[in-house]
Amino acid sequence: MMFLHVLLLFCASPPSAAEGRLRQFYRLNNKTNVSVAESLCRVNYTDLVTVYDQQDNNKLLQLLKNSSSQQGWIGVYRGNYSLKWSNGDEVSYSRYSPSHSDQTRCAAMNAVGDWESILCTETKHFMCYEQDGAGASSYIYTLIPQNKSWFDAQLYCKENHTDLVSIRNQEENTLVLTKQDQSNTPFWIGLLNDSVDWSDGGRSAYRNWFQNTDQSKTYVYMIFTDGRWIKINDGQFNPLCYKSFIHVSPAEMSWEDAMNYCSAHFSRALCLESENDQTETQRELNRNNISAPVWVGLRQSRLFGFWIWINGLEVGNWTNWKGGMAPEAALSQHCAAMEKVNGQYTLTDKDCRSTFRVVCETQ
Ligand SMILES: *[C@@H]1O[C@H](CO)[C@@H](O)[C@H](O)[C@H]1NC(C)=O
Ligand SMILES: *[C@@H]1O[C@H](CO)[C@@H](O)[C@H](O)[C@H]1NC(C)=O
Ligand SMILES: *[C@@H]1O[C@H](CO)[C@@H](O)[C@H](O)[C@H]1NC(C)=O
Ligand SMILES: *[C@@H]1O[C@H](CO)[C@@H](O)[C@H](O)[C@H]1NC(C)=O
Ligand SMILES: *[C@@H]1O[C@H](CO)[C@@H](O)[C@H](O)[C@H]1NC(C)=O
Ligand SMILES: *[C@@H]1O[C@H](CO)[C@@H](O)[C@H](O)[C@H]1NC(C)=O
Ligand SMILES: *[C@@H]1O[C@H](CO)[C@@H](O)[C@H](O)[C@H]1NC(C)=O
Ligand SMILES: *[C@@H]1O[C@H](CO)[C@@H](O)[C@H](O)[C@H]1NC(C)=O
Ligand SMILES: *[C@@H]1O[C@H](CO)[C@@H](O)[C@H](O)[C@H]1NC(C)=O
Ligand SMILES: *[C@@H]1O[C@H](CO)[C@@H](O)[C@H](O)[C@H]1NC(C)=O
């Protein structure tokens, strides 16, 4: 019965424009200090905004454009120094040799594959990566022979590839090293050592500081002129909040029960309508440190063999399947879950009777 319904929908509904479908930004009207701002955001929204990329920064600019003050609190504050990868991966492997400094340092790979600690403002060639379509866990590496600061290199890679390269083990380190150019000069990789944390625990290594901001300041607000962030200890500004429309159930259940749980309590189980949805979901799972499989609203037709989202959409060609392609009918189990494999979120087929947590859409 359910599949008949799904097939009908499949014919009826075109893909919707999905920009920002799973996360929205809001500006509250009250000017407050940062602790009140944070608690106001947590009343009706999720938290103060975590800015993941230039697109997010631009969205905030749009949001502030019409307001009188053109300033507001974002969720960034000063924590302890720690290493992070530009793409939000956990740092599980490192060849970084630390050096103490009161300025932010980034890593560059040298001619023997060790990672040097260098001021992020220096300019170097850099290595970008993107997903290899033929195997979800392997990367395609591209060395860009242009001299850029680490942050400009990050912008370049995020726009023209996936991100600055992250390296998860010895084999990958060796692979990246083989892609260096003949000059053997150190090039940026995606590793950053700074003292920035986000109010919601989000893993974002995107930064947009106003030049020469004072390291001793704690929280950060954002001002309108070209969207740069300024460090400050106190002040009264508008809270910039976000709401996530993704909910992960606390309890584990079968796929069928999971679908019912989502439609009973929220809108429906999560459907990845676009690459952007996939990115947002990964951010939310990363933020909550979830790597075990979680059900999503994707199932295989036992009759026809194709995979289809419960909202009737086909599976996009950007989808990260474990092993690089959708599991084929005769060999596969018929329900899909998202899980973190080798540091990366992929979709994988699971026995529909297995019990996992489920990701729901809440609007
Ligand atoms: C927000 O501002 C309004 C109007 O100034 C005020 O009545 C209200 O109490 C404020 N709310 C908070 C939570 O500060
Ligand atoms: C923020 O403002 C509230 C209420 O005005 C006050 O109770 C609190 O101490 C202030 N917090 C800081 C860190 O200044
Ligand atoms: C939360 O939403 C309710 C209902 O819309 C509203 O009355 C209240 O003022 C909101 N509170 C905050 C802090 O935004
Ligand atoms: C800003 O104002 C313009 C024109 O008044 C309007 O078209 C636009 O929707 C507003 N943007 C926001 C984010 O409110
Ligand atoms: C920094 O680390 C110290 C010692 O581990 C800890 O006590 C402190 O809470 C940390 N500060 C922050 C902001 O996480
Ligand atoms: C990061 O930088 C801080 C400050 O310079 C330094 O104390 C710390 O050892 C560095 N961390 C690592 C893992 O290199
Ligand atoms: C980048 O800078 C290095 C060192 O300053 C220089 O040797 C190299 O030629 C520069 N590369 C480009 C493409 O400008
Ligand atoms: C992306 O690549 C193009 C062509 O090399 C370049 O002009 C553009 O500046 C790059 N984007 C960024 C953000 O650097
Ligand atoms: C995330 O989970 C892993 C294992 O599930 C654990 O080792 C790690 O400490 C957790 N990290 C945080 C920040 O909670
Ligand atoms: C995915 O599909 C779109 C639209 O059909 C197409 O433009 C794009 O080249 C495809 N990408 C890949 C990696 O196959």
Coordinates of C-alpha atoms and ligand atoms in Angstrom, one line a residue:
M1 CA 0.0 0.0 0.0
M2 CA 2.7 2.4 1.0
F3 CA 4.6 2.0 -2.2
L4 CA 1.6 2.6 -4.3
H5 CA 1.2 5.9 -2.5
V6 CA 4.9 6.6 -2.9
L7 CA 4.8 5.9 -6.6
L8 CA 1.9 8.3 -7.1
L9 CA 3.7 11.0 -5.3
F10 CA 6.8 10.3 -7.4
C11 CA 4.8 11.2 -10.5
A12 CA 3.2 14.3 -8.9
S13 CA 5.8 16.2 -7.1
P14 CA 8.8 18.0 -8.8
P15 CA 12.0 18.5 -6.7
S16 CA 11.5 21.6 -4.5
A17 CA 14.1 24.4 -4.2
A18 CA 15.8 23.3 -1.0
E19 CA 18.2 26.1 -0.1
G20 CA 18.3 26.3 3.7
R21 CA 15.4 23.9 4.0
L22 CA 16.7 22.3 7.2
R23 CA 18.2 25.4 9.0
Q24 CA 16.8 28.9 9.2
F25 CA 18.3 32.1 10.7
Y26 CA 16.4 34.6 12.8
R27 CA 17.2 38.0 14.2
L28 CA 15.5 38.8 17.5
N29 CA 14.5 42.4 18.3
N30 CA 15.8 42.8 21.9
K31 CA 19.2 44.1 22.4
T32 CA 20.8 42.0 25.1
N33 CA 24.2 40.8 26.5
V34 CA 25.5 37.5 25.1
S35 CA 24.3 35.2 27.9
V36 CA 20.7 36.5 27.6
A37 CA 21.0 36.3 23.8
E38 CA 22.0 32.7 24.0
S39 CA 19.2 31.8 26.4
L40 CA 16.6 33.7 24.3
C41 CA 17.7 31.8 21.2
R42 CA 17.3 28.5 23.1
V43 CA 13.7 29.3 24.0
N44 CA 12.0 29.1 20.5
Y45 CA 15.0 28.3 18.3
T46 CA 18.0 26.0 18.6
D47 CA 20.9 28.3 19.6
L48 CA 23.0 31.3 18.5
V49 CA 24.1 30.9 14.9
T50 CA 27.0 28.8 14.0
V51 CA 28.5 30.1 10.7
Y52 CA 29.7 27.2 8.6
D53 CA 30.7 28.9 5.4
Q54 CA 30.5 32.1 3.2
Q55 CA 26.9 31.2 2.3
D56 CA 25.8 31.4 5.9
N57 CA 27.7 34.6 6.4
N58 CA 25.9 36.1 3.4
K59 CA 22.6 35.0 4.7
L60 CA 23.3 36.8 8.0
L61 CA 24.2 39.9 6.0
Q62 CA 20.8 39.7 4.2
L63 CA 19.0 39.3 7.5
L64 CA 20.8 42.3 9.0
K65 CA 20.4 44.5 5.9
N66 CA 17.0 45.9 6.9
S67 CA 17.7 46.3 10.6
S68 CA 18.6 49.6 12.1
S69 CA 21.7 48.4 14.0
Q70 CA 23.2 45.9 11.5
Q71 CA 24.9 44.1 14.2
G72 CA 24.2 41.0 16.3
W73 CA 25.6 38.2 18.4
I74 CA 26.7 35.0 16.7
G75 CA 27.6 31.9 18.7
V76 CA 31.4 32.1 18.5
Y77 CA 33.4 32.4 21.7
R78 CA 37.0 31.9 23.0
G79 CA 37.7 28.4 24.3
N80 CA 40.9 26.4 24.6
Y81 CA 43.3 26.0 21.6
S82 CA 42.6 22.8 19.7
L83 CA 43.1 21.3 16.3
K84 CA 40.2 21.1 13.8
W85 CA 39.8 20.1 10.2
S86 CA 38.3 22.6 7.9
N87 CA 35.5 20.2 6.9
G88 CA 34.5 19.4 10.5
D89 CA 36.1 15.9 10.6
E90 CA 37.4 14.8 14.0
V91 CA 41.2 14.9 14.3
S92 CA 42.0 11.3 14.7
Y93 CA 45.5 11.3 13.1
S94 CA 48.1 14.0 13.2
R95 CA 51.7 14.7 12.1
Y96 CA 51.5 18.3 13.4
S97 CA 54.4 19.7 15.4
P98 CA 53.0 22.3 17.7
S99 CA 54.6 25.6 18.3
H100 CA 53.5 28.1 20.9
S101 CA 52.2 31.4 19.6
D102 CA 49.5 34.0 20.3
Q103 CA 48.5 34.0 16.7
T104 CA 46.4 31.4 15.0
R105 CA 48.4 28.7 13.2
C106 CA 47.6 26.4 10.4
A107 CA 49.3 23.3 9.0
A108 CA 51.3 22.9 5.8
M109 CA 52.6 19.6 4.6
N110 CA 56.4 19.6 3.9
A111 CA 58.4 17.5 1.5
V112 CA 58.6 14.5 3.8
G113 CA 54.9 14.5 4.7
D114 CA 55.1 16.1 8.1
W115 CA 52.8 19.0 9.0
E116 CA 54.5 22.3 9.9
S117 CA 52.9 24.9 12.1
I118 CA 52.7 28.2 10.2
L119 CA 50.9 31.5 10.7
C120 CA 47.6 31.2 8.8
T121 CA 48.2 34.6 7.2
E122 CA 51.3 33.4 5.3
T123 CA 50.6 32.6 1.7
K124 CA 51.2 29.1 0.2
H125 CA 50.0 26.7 -2.4
F126 CA 47.2 24.4 -1.1
M127 CA 45.5 21.1 -1.5
C128 CA 41.8 20.8 -2.1
Y129 CA 39.8 17.5 -2.2
E130 CA 36.5 16.3 -3.4
Q131 CA 34.5 13.0 -3.2
D132 CA 35.4 10.3 -5.6
G133 CA 32.1 9.3 -7.2
A134 CA 33.4 5.7 -7.6
G135 CA 33.9 5.1 -3.8
A136 CA 32.5 7.2 -1.1
S137 CA 35.4 6.8 1.2
S138 CA 38.2 7.9 -1.1
Y139 CA 39.0 11.5 -2.1
I140 CA 40.3 13.1 -5.2
Y141 CA 43.1 15.5 -4.4
T142 CA 44.0 18.7 -6.3
L143 CA 47.0 20.9 -5.6
I144 CA 46.3 24.5 -6.4
P145 CA 49.5 26.3 -7.4
Q146 CA 48.4 29.7 -6.2
N147 CA 49.7 31.6 -3.2
K148 CA 46.9 32.2 -0.7
S149 CA 46.5 32.6 3.0
W150 CA 44.9 29.6 4.7
F151 CA 41.5 31.2 5.0
D152 CA 41.5 32.3 1.3
A153 CA 42.6 28.8 0.3
Q154 CA 39.7 27.5 2.4
L155 CA 37.3 29.8 0.5
Y156 CA 38.7 28.7 -2.8
C157 CA 38.4 25.0 -2.1
K158 CA 34.9 25.3 -0.7
E159 CA 33.8 27.1 -3.8
N160 CA 35.6 25.1 -6.5
H161 CA 36.0 21.7 -4.8
T162 CA 34.7 20.3 -1.5
D163 CA 37.1 21.8 1.0
L164 CA 40.8 22.0 2.0
V165 CA 42.0 18.4 2.4
S166 CA 41.6 16.5 5.6
I167 CA 43.8 13.5 6.3
R168 CA 42.5 10.6 8.4
N169 CA 45.3 8.1 8.4
Q170 CA 48.8 7.2 7.2
E171 CA 47.7 5.9 3.8
E172 CA 45.9 9.2 3.0
N173 CA 49.0 11.1 4.2
T174 CA 51.1 9.2 1.7
L175 CA 48.6 9.8 -1.1
V176 CA 48.4 13.5 -0.4
L177 CA 52.2 13.7 -0.4
T178 CA 52.4 12.1 -3.8
K179 CA 50.3 15.0 -5.2
Q180 CA 52.8 17.7 -4.2
D181 CA 54.4 19.5 -7.1
Q182 CA 58.0 19.4 -8.2
S183 CA 59.1 22.3 -6.1
N184 CA 58.5 20.3 -2.9
T185 CA 57.5 23.5 -1.0
P186 CA 55.1 23.2 1.9
F187 CA 51.4 23.5 1.0
W188 CA 48.4 24.2 3.1
I189 CA 46.2 21.3 4.3
G190 CA 42.9 21.8 6.1
L191 CA 44.2 21.7 9.7
L192 CA 43.7 24.8 12.0
N193 CA 44.8 25.4 15.6
D194 CA 42.8 28.1 17.2
S195 CA 40.8 28.8 20.3
V196 CA 37.4 29.2 18.8
D197 CA 34.3 27.2 20.0
W198 CA 30.7 27.5 19.1
S199 CA 27.8 28.0 21.5
D200 CA 25.9 25.0 20.1
G201 CA 28.9 22.7 19.9
G202 CA 29.0 22.9 16.1
R203 CA 32.2 22.0 14.3
S204 CA 32.9 24.9 12.0
A205 CA 36.4 26.1 11.0
Y206 CA 35.1 29.0 8.9
R207 CA 36.3 32.3 10.2
N208 CA 35.7 35.9 9.1
W209 CA 37.6 38.1 11.5
F210 CA 38.0 41.8 11.1
Q211 CA 41.7 42.4 10.8
N212 CA 43.9 42.4 13.9
T213 CA 41.2 41.5 16.4
D214 CA 42.3 41.3 20.0
Q215 CA 42.9 37.7 21.2
S216 CA 42.0 38.5 24.7
K217 CA 38.3 39.1 24.0
T218 CA 35.8 36.4 24.5
Y219 CA 32.5 36.5 22.6
V220 CA 32.0 37.8 19.1
Y221 CA 29.5 39.9 17.3
M222 CA 29.1 40.5 13.7
I223 CA 28.8 43.8 11.9
F224 CA 27.2 44.7 8.7
T225 CA 30.1 46.1 6.7
D226 CA 31.2 43.1 4.5
G227 CA 30.1 40.7 7.3
R228 CA 33.3 40.6 9.3
W229 CA 33.3 39.4 12.9
I230 CA 34.6 41.5 15.8
K231 CA 35.7 40.2 19.2
I232 CA 34.2 41.8 22.2
N233 CA 33.8 41.0 25.9
D234 CA 30.4 42.6 26.5
G235 CA 27.8 44.8 25.0
Q236 CA 24.1 44.9 24.0
F237 CA 23.3 43.5 20.5
N238 CA 20.5 41.6 18.8
P239 CA 20.7 37.8 19.1
L240 CA 21.2 36.1 15.7
C241 CA 19.6 32.7 16.2
Y242 CA 19.1 29.6 14.1
K243 CA 16.6 26.8 14.1
S244 CA 17.4 23.3 13.0
F245 CA 14.5 21.4 11.5
I246 CA 16.3 18.1 12.1
H247 CA 15.4 15.9 15.2
V248 CA 17.2 12.7 16.1
S249 CA 15.0 10.4 18.2
P250 CA 16.5 9.4 21.6
A251 CA 15.1 5.8 21.2
E252 CA 16.0 3.1 18.8
M253 CA 13.3 1.4 16.7
S254 CA 12.7 -0.6 13.4
W255 CA 12.5 1.3 10.1
E256 CA 8.7 1.0 9.9
D257 CA 8.3 2.2 13.5
A258 CA 10.7 5.0 12.8
M259 CA 8.6 6.3 9.9
N260 CA 5.5 6.3 12.1
Y261 CA 7.4 8.0 15.0
C262 CA 8.4 10.9 12.7
S263 CA 5.0 11.4 11.2
A264 CA 3.3 11.2 14.5
H265 CA 5.5 13.6 16.4
F266 CA 7.0 15.8 13.6
S267 CA 6.6 16.2 9.9
R268 CA 8.2 13.0 8.4
A269 CA 11.4 11.1 8.4
L270 CA 14.3 12.9 6.8
C271 CA 14.5 13.0 3.0
L272 CA 17.7 14.4 1.4
E273 CA 16.3 16.5 -1.4
S274 CA 19.6 18.1 -2.3
E275 CA 23.3 18.1 -1.6
N276 CA 22.7 21.0 0.7
D277 CA 20.3 18.8 2.8
Q278 CA 23.1 16.2 3.0
T279 CA 25.5 18.8 4.2
E280 CA 23.1 20.2 6.9
T281 CA 22.4 16.7 8.1
Q282 CA 26.1 15.9 8.4
R283 CA 26.6 19.1 10.4
E284 CA 23.8 18.3 12.8
L285 CA 25.0 14.7 13.3
N286 CA 28.6 15.9 13.8
R287 CA 27.4 18.5 16.3
N288 CA 25.6 15.8 18.3
N289 CA 28.6 13.4 17.9
I290 CA 26.4 10.7 16.4
S291 CA 28.2 8.1 14.3
A292 CA 26.1 5.0 14.8
P293 CA 23.6 4.3 12.0
V294 CA 20.4 6.4 12.1
W295 CA 17.3 5.7 9.9
V296 CA 16.3 8.1 7.1
G297 CA 13.2 8.0 5.0
L298 CA 14.7 6.0 2.2
R299 CA 13.7 2.5 1.1
Q300 CA 14.1 0.1 -1.8
S301 CA 11.2 -1.1 -3.8
R302 CA 11.2 -4.9 -3.4
L303 CA 9.3 -5.2 -6.7
F304 CA 11.3 -2.8 -8.9
G305 CA 14.6 -2.6 -7.1
F306 CA 15.0 1.2 -7.2
W307 CA 15.6 3.3 -4.1
I308 CA 13.1 6.1 -3.4
W309 CA 12.6 8.7 -0.6
I310 CA 9.3 8.5 1.2
N311 CA 8.4 11.9 -0.2
G312 CA 8.6 10.4 -3.7
L313 CA 11.9 11.9 -4.8
E314 CA 14.5 9.9 -6.6
V315 CA 18.0 9.5 -5.0
G316 CA 20.2 12.3 -6.2
N317 CA 23.5 11.6 -8.0
W318 CA 25.4 13.5 -5.3
T319 CA 24.4 10.9 -2.7
N320 CA 27.2 9.4 -0.6
W321 CA 26.5 5.7 -0.8
K322 CA 28.8 3.4 1.2
G323 CA 30.9 1.7 -1.5
G324 CA 30.1 4.5 -4.0
M325 CA 26.8 3.2 -5.4
A326 CA 23.3 2.2 -4.4
P327 CA 23.1 -1.4 -3.3
E328 CA 21.5 -3.6 -5.9
A329 CA 18.2 -5.4 -5.2
A330 CA 19.1 -9.0 -5.0
L331 CA 22.0 -8.4 -2.7
S332 CA 20.8 -5.6 -0.5
Q333 CA 18.7 -5.1 2.6
H334 CA 15.8 -2.8 1.9
C335 CA 16.0 0.1 4.3
A336 CA 18.5 2.9 4.4
A337 CA 20.4 4.4 7.3
M338 CA 23.1 7.1 7.5
E339 CA 26.3 6.2 9.4
K340 CA 29.8 7.5 9.8
V341 CA 32.4 5.3 8.2
N342 CA 36.1 6.2 8.2
G343 CA 35.1 9.6 9.5
Q344 CA 32.6 10.3 6.8
Y345 CA 28.7 10.1 6.7
T346 CA 27.4 7.6 4.1
L347 CA 24.1 6.0 3.3
T348 CA 24.0 2.3 3.7
D349 CA 21.4 -0.5 3.4
K350 CA 20.2 -2.2 6.6
D351 CA 17.8 -4.9 7.6
C352 CA 14.5 -3.0 8.1
R353 CA 13.9 -4.9 11.4
S354 CA 17.1 -3.6 12.9
T355 CA 16.6 -1.0 15.6
F356 CA 18.3 2.4 15.3
R357 CA 17.6 6.0 16.2
V358 CA 15.9 8.0 13.4
V359 CA 16.3 11.4 11.9
C360 CA 13.0 13.3 11.5
E361 CA 12.2 16.6 9.7
T362 CA 10.3 18.9 12.1
Q363 CA 8.5 21.2 9.7
Ligands
LIG1 C1 12.2 42.6 24.8 O1 11.9 44.0 24.6 C2 10.5 44.3 24.9 C3 10.3 45.7 24.5 O2 11.3 46.6 24.9 C4 10.3 44.1 26.4 O3 9.0 44.3 26.7 C5 10.6 42.6 26.7 O4 10.5 42.3 28.1 C6 12.0 42.2 26.2 N1 12.2 40.8 26.4 C7 13.3 40.3 26.9 C8 13.3 38.8 27.1 O5 14.2 41.0 27.4
LIG2 C1 23.3 39.8 31.3 O1 22.2 40.5 31.6 C2 21.4 39.8 32.6 C3 20.1 40.6 32.8 O2 20.2 41.9 32.5 C4 22.2 39.8 33.9 O3 21.5 39.1 34.9 C5 23.5 39.0 33.6 O4 24.4 39.0 34.8 C6 24.3 39.6 32.5 N1 25.3 38.7 32.1 C7 26.6 39.2 31.9 C8 27.6 38.1 31.6 O5 26.8 40.3 31.9
LIG3 C1 8.6 32.3 21.9 O1 7.4 32.1 21.1 C2 6.2 32.5 21.8 C3 5.1 32.1 20.9 O2 5.2 32.6 19.6 C4 6.3 34.0 22.1 O3 5.2 34.4 22.7 C5 7.5 34.3 22.9 O4 7.7 35.7 23.0 C6 8.8 33.8 22.2 N1 9.9 34.0 23.1 C7 11.1 34.3 22.7 C8 12.2 34.5 23.7 O5 11.4 34.5 21.5
LIG4 C1 14.5 43.9 3.2 O1 13.7 44.9 2.6 C2 13.5 44.7 1.3 C3 12.8 45.9 0.7 O2 12.1 46.6 1.7 C4 12.6 43.4 1.2 O3 12.3 43.1 -0.2 C5 13.3 42.2 1.8 O4 12.5 41.1 1.8 C6 13.7 42.5 3.2 N1 14.6 41.5 3.7 C7 14.5 40.9 4.9 C8 15.5 39.8 5.2 O5 13.6 41.2 5.7
LIG5 C1 40.1 24.9 29.0 O1 40.7 23.8 29.6 C2 40.7 23.8 31.0 C3 41.6 22.6 31.6 O2 41.4 21.5 30.8 C4 39.3 23.6 31.5 O3 39.3 23.7 32.9 C5 38.5 24.8 31.0 O4 37.1 24.6 31.3 C6 38.6 24.8 29.5 N1 38.0 26.1 29.0 C7 37.0 26.0 28.0 C8 36.4 27.4 27.7 O5 36.6 25.0 27.5
LIG6 C1 47.8 25.1 19.5 O1 48.3 26.4 19.8 C2 48.5 26.6 21.2 C3 48.9 28.1 21.3 O2 50.0 28.4 20.6 C4 49.5 25.7 21.7 O3 49.7 25.9 23.1 C5 49.1 24.3 21.5 O4 50.1 23.4 21.9 C6 48.7 24.0 20.0 N1 48.1 22.7 19.9 C7 48.6 21.7 19.2 C8 47.8 20.4 19.3 O5 49.5 21.9 18.5
LIG7 C1 54.4 31.3 -4.3 O1 55.4 31.8 -3.4 C2 56.7 31.1 -3.4 C3 57.5 31.6 -2.3 O2 57.4 32.9 -2.0 C4 57.3 31.3 -4.8 O3 58.5 30.6 -4.9 C5 56.3 30.8 -5.9 O4 56.8 31.0 -7.1 C6 55.0 31.4 -5.7 N1 54.0 30.7 -6.6 C7 53.2 31.4 -7.4 C8 52.4 30.5 -8.3 O5 53.2 32.6 -7.5
LIG8 C1 37.3 29.4 -8.0 O1 38.1 29.2 -9.2 C2 38.1 30.2 -10.1 C3 38.9 29.8 -11.3 O2 40.2 29.4 -10.9 C4 38.6 31.5 -9.5 O3 38.5 32.6 -10.4 C5 37.7 31.8 -8.2 O4 38.3 32.9 -7.6 C6 37.7 30.6 -7.3 N1 36.9 30.9 -6.1 C7 37.4 31.4 -5.0 C8 36.4 31.6 -3.9 O5 38.5 31.6 -4.8
LIG9 C1 32.3 11.5 20.4 O1 32.0 10.1 20.5 C2 33.2 9.3 20.5 C3 32.8 7.8 20.5 O2 31.5 7.6 20.3 C4 34.0 9.6 21.8 O3 35.2 8.8 21.8 C5 34.3 11.1 21.8 O4 35.0 11.4 23.0 C6 33.1 11.9 21.6 N1 33.4 13.3 21.5 C7 32.8 14.3 22.1 C8 33.3 15.7 21.9 O5 31.9 14.1 22.9
LIG10 C1 24.0 14.9 -11.6 O1 22.8 15.3 -12.3 C2 22.8 16.6 -12.8 C3 21.4 16.9 -13.3 O2 20.9 15.8 -14.0 C4 23.9 16.8 -13.8 O3 23.9 18.1 -14.3 C5 25.3 16.5 -13.1 O4 26.3 16.5 -14.0 C6 25.2 15.1 -12.5 N1 26.5 14.9 -11.7 C7 27.2 13.8 -11.6 C8 28.4 13.8 -10.8 O5 26.9 12.8 -12.3

